[in-house]
XYZ file of C-alpha atoms in Angstrom:
529
model
C 0.000 0.000 0.000
C 1.453 3.362 -1.029
C 1.479 6.002 1.689
C 3.827 8.488 0.032
C 0.977 10.742 -1.118
C -0.424 11.262 2.364
C 0.126 14.813 3.718
C 2.120 15.254 6.882
C 0.002 16.351 9.857
C 0.278 19.914 11.055
C 1.205 20.388 14.693
C -1.908 21.317 16.658
C -2.392 22.204 20.324
C -4.633 20.127 22.549
C -8.000 21.886 22.821
C -10.526 21.464 25.626
C -12.824 19.512 23.323
C -9.945 17.226 22.387
C -9.018 16.817 26.046
C -12.524 15.487 26.698
C -11.639 12.472 24.583
C -8.978 11.669 27.172
C -11.525 11.363 29.978
C -10.572 7.746 30.862
C -6.958 8.750 31.389
C -7.803 11.996 33.223
C -10.122 10.135 35.593
C -7.375 7.736 36.642
C -4.874 10.570 37.125
C -7.340 12.582 39.259
C -8.179 9.515 41.355
C -4.454 8.893 41.894
C -3.886 12.423 43.203
C -6.949 12.299 45.443
C -5.983 8.888 46.841
C -2.444 10.068 47.602
C -3.898 12.947 49.648
C -6.356 10.638 51.429
C -3.593 8.162 52.241
C -1.411 10.914 53.704
C -4.289 12.336 55.749
C -5.436 9.018 57.220
C -3.997 7.896 60.580
C -1.230 5.348 60.091
C -3.037 2.494 61.855
C -6.309 2.990 59.964
C -7.279 0.323 57.428
C -6.444 1.233 53.840
C -9.276 -0.908 52.408
C -11.191 2.286 51.609
C -8.370 3.282 49.268
C -8.707 -0.068 47.536
C -12.438 0.439 47.023
C -11.888 3.991 45.739
C -9.231 2.639 43.372
C -11.815 0.164 42.125
C -14.322 3.001 41.658
C -11.830 4.981 39.588
C -11.107 2.001 37.363
C -14.806 1.260 36.805
C -15.537 4.920 35.992
C -12.701 4.985 33.466
C -13.909 1.687 32.000
C -17.381 3.137 31.569
C -16.012 6.071 29.563
C -13.910 3.762 27.355
C -16.939 1.575 26.592
C -19.082 4.653 25.868
C -16.458 5.997 23.458
C -16.142 2.605 21.756
C -19.908 2.437 21.224
C -19.780 5.940 19.755
C -16.973 4.915 17.384
C -18.922 1.859 16.277
C -22.155 3.793 15.702
C -20.495 6.833 14.103
C -17.428 5.516 12.250
C -17.107 8.601 10.021
C -17.286 11.244 12.727
C -15.074 14.343 12.687
C -12.682 15.771 15.243
C -12.932 19.182 16.897
C -11.531 20.906 13.803
C -14.106 19.371 11.480
C -11.675 16.941 9.882
C -12.941 13.415 9.140
C -11.342 10.873 11.406
C -12.027 7.736 9.377
C -13.212 5.881 12.453
C -10.423 7.216 14.706
C -10.096 10.295 16.887
C -6.686 11.817 16.248
C -5.158 14.145 18.840
C -1.937 16.198 18.791
C -1.200 15.649 15.097
C -2.050 11.967 15.328
C 0.431 11.331 18.124
C -2.447 10.027 20.248
C -5.226 7.962 18.709
C -8.573 6.851 20.085
C -9.722 4.076 17.810
C -11.234 0.633 18.139
C -7.785 -0.973 18.399
C -6.832 1.098 21.440
C -10.328 1.085 22.970
C -10.627 -2.702 22.929
C -7.176 -3.093 24.452
C -7.964 -0.485 27.119
C -11.043 -2.486 28.078
C -8.850 -5.566 28.548
C -6.333 -3.608 30.652
C -8.990 -1.980 32.839
C -10.981 -5.180 33.367
C -7.765 -6.996 34.287
C -6.857 -4.309 36.819
C -10.387 -4.322 38.285
C -10.075 -8.067 38.872
C -6.584 -7.636 40.354
C -7.789 -4.940 42.791
C -10.718 -7.168 43.831
C -8.262 -10.012 44.366
C -6.036 -7.739 46.447
C -8.892 -6.544 48.651
C -9.430 -10.098 49.833
C -5.857 -11.307 50.156
C -3.359 -8.455 50.683
C -2.827 -7.831 54.397
C -1.095 -4.934 56.111
C 1.372 -7.310 57.766
C 2.631 -8.332 54.320
C 2.593 -4.886 52.680
C 2.978 -1.989 55.156
C 2.295 0.659 52.497
C -1.046 -0.806 51.478
C -2.420 2.524 50.237
C 0.470 2.905 47.801
C -0.094 -0.643 46.655
C -3.598 0.264 45.443
C -3.247 3.720 43.965
C 0.042 3.032 42.145
C -1.918 0.641 39.948
C -3.757 3.626 38.436
C -0.770 5.392 36.789
C 0.483 1.981 35.690
C -2.782 1.419 33.800
C -2.587 4.943 32.357
C 0.853 4.034 30.977
C -0.554 0.882 29.380
C -3.448 2.870 27.876
C -1.024 5.435 26.452
C 0.993 2.663 24.834
C -2.155 1.280 23.187
C -3.163 4.722 21.830
C 0.242 6.071 20.818
C 0.809 7.064 17.210
C 4.142 8.703 17.977
C 7.416 7.431 19.405
C 7.459 10.113 22.110
C 4.019 9.367 23.568
C 4.764 5.665 23.211
C 7.942 5.969 25.258
C 6.264 8.157 27.895
C 3.586 5.511 28.362
C 6.204 2.776 28.524
C 8.187 4.550 31.228
C 5.092 5.445 33.248
C 4.092 1.783 33.265
C 7.638 0.625 34.005
C 8.465 3.007 36.868
C 5.240 2.304 38.760
C 5.620 -1.456 38.385
C 9.240 -1.227 39.617
C 7.863 0.189 42.873
C 5.008 -2.310 43.071
C 7.296 -5.318 42.582
C 9.480 -4.220 45.506
C 6.719 -2.889 47.763
C 7.233 -5.690 50.328
C 10.295 -3.923 51.718
C 10.827 -6.403 54.542
C 11.029 -9.383 52.148
C 14.483 -10.124 50.715
C 12.970 -12.008 47.790
C 10.836 -8.994 46.852
C 13.831 -6.635 47.000
C 15.833 -9.010 44.799
C 12.966 -9.211 42.311
C 12.662 -5.413 42.193
C 16.412 -5.017 41.579
C 16.374 -7.526 38.723
C 13.279 -5.941 37.233
C 14.778 -2.441 37.356
C 17.985 -3.622 35.679
C 16.247 -5.555 32.909
C 13.694 -2.766 32.497
C 16.511 -0.256 32.084
C 18.161 -2.454 29.463
C 14.815 -2.771 27.674
C 14.310 1.009 27.635
C 17.844 1.560 26.361
C 17.387 -0.913 23.506
C 14.062 0.632 22.500
C 15.472 4.171 22.601
C 18.504 3.108 20.555
C 16.269 1.607 17.873
C 13.990 4.664 17.884
C 16.978 6.976 17.447
C 17.890 5.176 14.229
C 14.330 5.516 12.911
C 14.379 9.216 13.740
C 17.786 9.635 12.130
C 16.628 7.954 8.910
C 13.231 9.648 8.590
C 13.515 12.847 10.648
C 10.157 12.101 12.271
C 8.693 10.596 15.424
C 5.114 10.177 14.161
C 4.588 6.578 13.065
C 2.786 7.592 9.882
C 5.549 10.011 8.913
C 8.138 7.335 9.711
C 6.299 4.962 7.364
C 6.597 7.530 4.568
C 10.286 8.036 5.327
C 10.928 4.304 5.422
C 9.305 3.857 2.021
C 11.397 6.667 0.584
C 14.758 5.765 2.153
C 14.680 2.021 2.815
C 16.885 1.251 -0.182
C 19.537 3.730 0.997
C 19.532 2.829 4.693
C 18.521 -0.825 4.755
C 21.326 -1.813 7.173
C 20.318 0.907 9.620
C 16.674 -0.131 9.371
C 17.615 -3.705 10.237
C 19.472 -2.416 13.304
C 16.577 -0.154 14.339
C 13.957 -2.873 14.077
C 16.140 -5.495 15.764
C 16.786 -3.273 18.779
C 13.139 -2.228 19.137
C 11.951 -5.842 18.913
C 14.590 -6.932 21.431
C 13.622 -4.170 23.888
C 9.938 -4.943 23.626
C 10.730 -8.664 23.780
C 12.019 -8.084 27.320
C 8.752 -6.391 28.302
C 6.753 -9.227 26.726
C 8.977 -11.834 28.436
C 9.419 -13.739 25.182
C 12.424 -16.038 24.791
C 15.330 -15.429 24.652
C 14.544 -12.232 26.609
C 12.584 -13.917 29.392
C 15.161 -14.826 32.039
C 14.025 -12.089 34.428
C 10.421 -13.307 34.536
C 10.583 -16.345 36.899
C 12.534 -14.469 39.584
C 10.406 -11.320 39.371
C 7.102 -13.211 39.283
C 8.149 -15.242 42.329
C 9.344 -12.257 44.364
C 6.510 -9.837 43.597
C 3.183 -9.867 45.484
C 0.863 -12.242 43.638
C -1.592 -9.518 42.460
C 1.343 -7.597 40.964
C 2.586 -10.790 39.340
C -0.829 -11.063 37.671
C -0.585 -7.417 36.577
C 2.823 -8.010 34.966
C 1.592 -11.191 33.302
C -1.438 -9.547 31.695
C -1.387 -5.744 31.548
C 2.344 -5.126 31.129
C 2.663 -7.914 28.561
C -0.459 -6.802 26.689
C 0.689 -3.169 26.506
C 4.071 -4.179 25.038
C 2.324 -6.407 22.486
C 0.060 -3.473 21.541
C 3.164 -1.411 20.772
C 4.594 -4.213 18.638
C 1.296 -4.333 16.750
C 1.372 -0.576 16.085
C 4.985 -0.557 14.929
C 4.659 -3.659 12.722
C 1.536 -2.451 10.920
C 2.494 1.227 10.779
C 6.151 0.999 9.872
C 7.673 -2.438 9.381
C 5.347 -3.692 6.639
C 6.367 -0.728 4.428
C 10.095 -1.482 4.659
C 10.524 -3.965 1.808
C 12.882 -2.992 -1.009
C 13.725 -4.839 -4.271
C 17.088 -5.991 -2.916
C 16.278 -6.230 0.823
C 13.008 -7.769 2.052
C 13.279 -5.982 5.393
C 9.589 -6.379 6.299
C 9.562 -10.086 5.475
C 12.719 -10.609 7.513
C 11.301 -8.767 10.541
C 8.072 -10.758 10.402
C 10.191 -13.913 10.279
C 12.099 -12.678 13.348
C 8.783 -12.309 15.201
C 7.794 -15.860 14.262
C 11.186 -17.206 15.333
C 10.852 -15.367 18.655
C 7.322 -16.793 19.008
C 8.587 -20.324 18.361
C 11.484 -19.865 20.801
C 9.087 -18.568 23.479
C 6.738 -21.519 23.051
C 9.544 -24.097 23.087
C 11.585 -22.583 25.921
C 8.582 -21.717 28.082
C 6.980 -25.159 27.729
C 10.137 -27.196 28.269
C 11.505 -25.098 31.144
C 8.183 -25.388 32.992
C 8.421 -29.189 33.041
C 10.761 -29.169 36.046
C 9.146 -26.346 38.002
C 7.617 -27.015 41.409
C 7.079 -23.374 42.391
C 3.691 -22.258 41.109
C 4.567 -18.613 40.455
C 7.696 -19.587 38.511
C 5.627 -22.148 36.613
C 3.100 -19.437 35.711
C 5.955 -17.180 34.617
C 7.185 -19.813 32.180
C 3.610 -20.476 31.087
C 3.450 -16.743 30.347
C 6.585 -17.033 28.227
C 4.938 -19.776 26.154
C 1.730 -17.759 25.853
C 3.723 -14.732 24.702
C 4.764 -16.934 21.801
C 1.148 -17.718 20.907
C 0.274 -14.010 21.067
C 3.170 -13.114 18.754
C 2.049 -15.496 16.010
C -0.769 -13.258 14.628
C 1.761 -10.415 14.333
C 4.367 -12.503 12.536
C 2.093 -14.054 9.928
C 0.814 -10.611 8.841
C -1.500 -10.686 5.783
C -0.063 -13.714 4.029
C -2.544 -15.955 2.214
C -5.369 -13.361 2.369
C -5.352 -13.639 6.138
C -6.773 -10.450 7.672
C -8.138 -11.526 11.077
C -4.820 -11.023 12.878
C -6.117 -8.533 15.415
C -9.296 -10.432 16.280
C -7.259 -13.607 16.901
C -4.763 -11.675 19.015
C -7.411 -9.804 21.035
C -9.566 -12.882 21.633
C -6.642 -14.870 22.987
C -5.398 -11.896 25.049
C -8.848 -11.591 26.684
C -8.931 -15.324 27.415
C -5.330 -15.193 28.654
C -6.334 -12.387 31.016
C -9.227 -14.362 32.500
C -7.477 -17.702 32.911
C -4.284 -16.157 34.305
C -5.913 -13.844 36.820
C -8.266 -16.645 37.863
C -5.353 -19.049 38.307
C -3.360 -16.476 40.301
C -6.405 -15.893 42.520
C -6.566 -19.614 43.310
C -2.798 -19.749 43.854
C -3.100 -16.852 46.311
C -5.666 -18.530 48.561
C -3.933 -21.922 48.371
C -0.539 -20.378 49.149
C -1.942 -18.580 52.199
C -3.440 -21.830 53.466
C -0.296 -23.900 52.892
C 2.257 -21.214 53.767
C 4.231 -21.549 50.521
C 3.964 -21.225 46.736
C 4.986 -24.803 45.999
C 3.025 -27.209 43.828
C 2.442 -29.601 46.740
C 0.315 -26.916 48.373
C -2.431 -28.056 45.975
C -2.294 -31.619 47.366
C -5.793 -32.845 48.174
C -7.373 -29.489 47.301
C -10.468 -31.202 45.888
C -11.216 -32.653 49.339
C -10.467 -29.438 51.225
C -12.098 -26.908 48.847
C -13.958 -28.710 46.036
C -15.416 -25.610 44.407
C -12.059 -23.842 44.312
C -10.533 -26.989 42.800
C -13.303 -27.084 40.182
C -12.554 -23.485 39.173
C -8.846 -24.298 38.934
C -9.667 -27.175 36.566
C -11.347 -24.670 34.237
C -8.229 -22.473 34.246
C -5.891 -25.437 33.726
C -7.974 -26.762 30.821
C -7.984 -23.305 29.243
C -4.235 -22.815 29.724
C -3.656 -26.232 28.149
C -5.943 -25.337 25.251
C -8.550 -28.052 25.735
C -12.325 -27.905 25.030
C -14.684 -26.447 26.111
C -12.786 -23.330 27.183
C -11.779 -20.003 25.724
C -8.142 -21.111 25.642
C -9.000 -23.912 23.218
C -10.624 -21.611 20.678
C -8.044 -18.879 21.228
C -5.230 -21.223 20.264
C -7.332 -22.819 17.522
C -8.061 -19.487 15.815
C -4.379 -18.517 15.890
C -3.385 -21.958 14.601
C -5.917 -21.819 11.744
C -4.749 -18.310 10.840
C -1.152 -19.513 10.645
C -2.234 -22.476 8.509
C -4.169 -20.151 6.195
C -0.989 -18.100 5.805
C 0.898 -21.336 4.985
C 3.227 -20.913 7.973
C 3.067 -24.649 8.601
C 6.261 -24.806 10.633
C 4.872 -22.466 13.288
C 1.671 -24.557 13.324
C 3.804 -27.621 14.095
C 5.554 -25.756 16.927
C 2.214 -24.661 18.411
C 0.839 -28.198 18.356
C 4.007 -29.752 19.801
C 4.432 -27.225 22.613
C 0.736 -27.423 23.523
C 1.138 -31.183 23.904
C 4.230 -30.687 26.081
C 2.367 -28.225 28.293
C -0.201 -30.880 29.221
C 2.377 -32.499 31.501
C 2.975 -29.556 33.822
C -0.566 -28.186 33.680
C -2.034 -31.541 34.611
C 0.553 -31.833 37.368
C -1.669 -29.334 39.192
C -4.749 -31.508 38.589
C -2.826 -34.563 39.774
C -1.987 -32.812 43.031
C -5.593 -31.729 43.599
C -7.187 -35.122 42.988
C -4.558 -37.845 43.319
C -2.409 -36.671 46.238
C -3.389 -36.628 49.869
C -3.023 -33.383 51.727
C 0.036 -33.124 53.971
C -2.101 -31.132 56.407
C -5.856 -30.881 56.831
C -5.927 -27.100 56.721
C -8.972 -25.348 55.339
C -8.635 -23.074 52.321
C -10.643 -19.953 53.171
C -11.658 -17.895 50.142
C -12.430 -14.210 50.828
C -15.598 -12.925 49.176
C -13.869 -10.575 46.743
C -11.346 -13.239 45.777
C -14.173 -15.717 45.236
C -15.859 -13.212 42.935
C -12.660 -12.961 40.883
C -12.246 -16.737 40.708
C -15.791 -17.505 39.610
C -16.239 -14.518 37.324
C -13.026 -15.518 35.532
C -14.095 -19.176 35.378
C -17.584 -18.437 34.035
C -16.295 -16.036 31.365
C -13.558 -18.497 30.362
C -16.174 -21.187 29.777
C -18.527 -18.707 28.062
C -15.823 -17.739 25.557
C -15.304 -21.433 24.951
C -18.990 -22.051 24.245
C -19.805 -19.008 22.079
C -16.503 -17.681 20.662
C -17.994 -16.975 17.222
C -20.050 -13.865 18.074
C -17.121 -12.225 19.874
C -14.691 -12.873 17.024
C -17.311 -11.911 14.439
C -18.044 -8.587 16.142
C -14.366 -7.662 16.226
C -13.874 -8.614 12.567
C -16.990 -6.683 11.571
C -16.063 -3.404 13.240
C -12.270 -3.422 13.290
C -10.507 -1.851 10.301
C -6.802 -2.416 9.733
C -6.468 0.846 7.798
C -8.493 3.115 10.108
C -7.515 1.531 13.432
C -3.854 0.683 12.902
C -2.370 2.753 10.073
C -1.505 6.165 11.495
C -2.858 8.966 9.237
C -3.853 6.528 6.478
C -7.536 6.565 5.689
C -8.015 9.959 7.364
């Protein structure tokens, strides 16, 4: 597709009417400031649960505005912005450096729903004795979500990087918030170091793109890449390699995943769930934007740069699936096992990006989003069960699940749903999520990645069903009850029911996304405007 005839956007200030489009982000920022003041004003020994509930209120309010804006975009796809310019189904702010489209809105819904579930989980399980600064624990989640939302909406390298750093800095603090725990401090140190390396790699790659094209807007970079790819093909390879490597660390995809098991184990379990879903999803959203805005326009007659980069993504996906699945075989710590499961799932989520539009395959985003939503539900649900079981047993080891069916049959039943979904077995959302991605890869004739998906899914049965074996076929080492707080129970069963629902009726969800999502209007910056 030729983008060289598209005019460059003129720099425009942010008007009050434009700022209204940012209501979901403003709401979270205002709630953060208010909660900081409330936390400082409250007596030290007073329960911080009220801050958790107010955090939940802020997230739900923001979610309501995102859903309202998405409905408006669906019903009025040819609306205009404040200056009377047609938006082509997307609201473009600050010269298209910030976009509100169906791509970003759907991802924001996933991020906000995930954080709502994580806060509910925390309200039932996080105690002041474990985390002294409980107020900070809650309200720091809000700027972290704002960072993820910025990454999903960014059409410019500057706003993208600001969102990335906002998400990163807040999660650095949250990982190490258990200051009295050596393991938490070690996890925070490792996460800061690897996060710094990730940021440096991304910035280095971005600097090359800016040097080649003289622009930071993704649409303008696409034009520059088309015009100069033949002259600077080596530099483009370097730029793309460094950006992919930096984001690969954030995604925890092999071979950039080594930080994940230690950090997941040392962080509080709700924060582990946040890293596994929101942080990973935001980084994948950035990869999606960059691949479909810039990379696919980089082919030249003598250097198939775009094809090579898509192949790199598929190789990274295959490595993540193989390494994550095989490394998890020997794990007995549940949080480390879930970290390696997340590595394998990062591979599945990368497949729709790597296969691009080959073989008339255009449902990449719907496959990616469907599996990301299922991944959110089954992971947060599994972490919720792990939290209550770990509190009852006093450790995060696999043998803590021994005899769970006899001690807490309903909790064990919910865990079976999550395990079946993680393994990709019917009738769960995980089965159809993997199936849709697999069929898309087959349609694109990427048969080797199909073989890797099938083989690694089969390998994963061993360690996933190790949990089931402990619950049903091992006797409990101690007859301790497994109390489930009300809010945690809500998270577990809401996640389980929705996981099964997406496994029973996946067609309408996928069909709705395919019907309303437009690759040109929702992904290509400035194209179609």
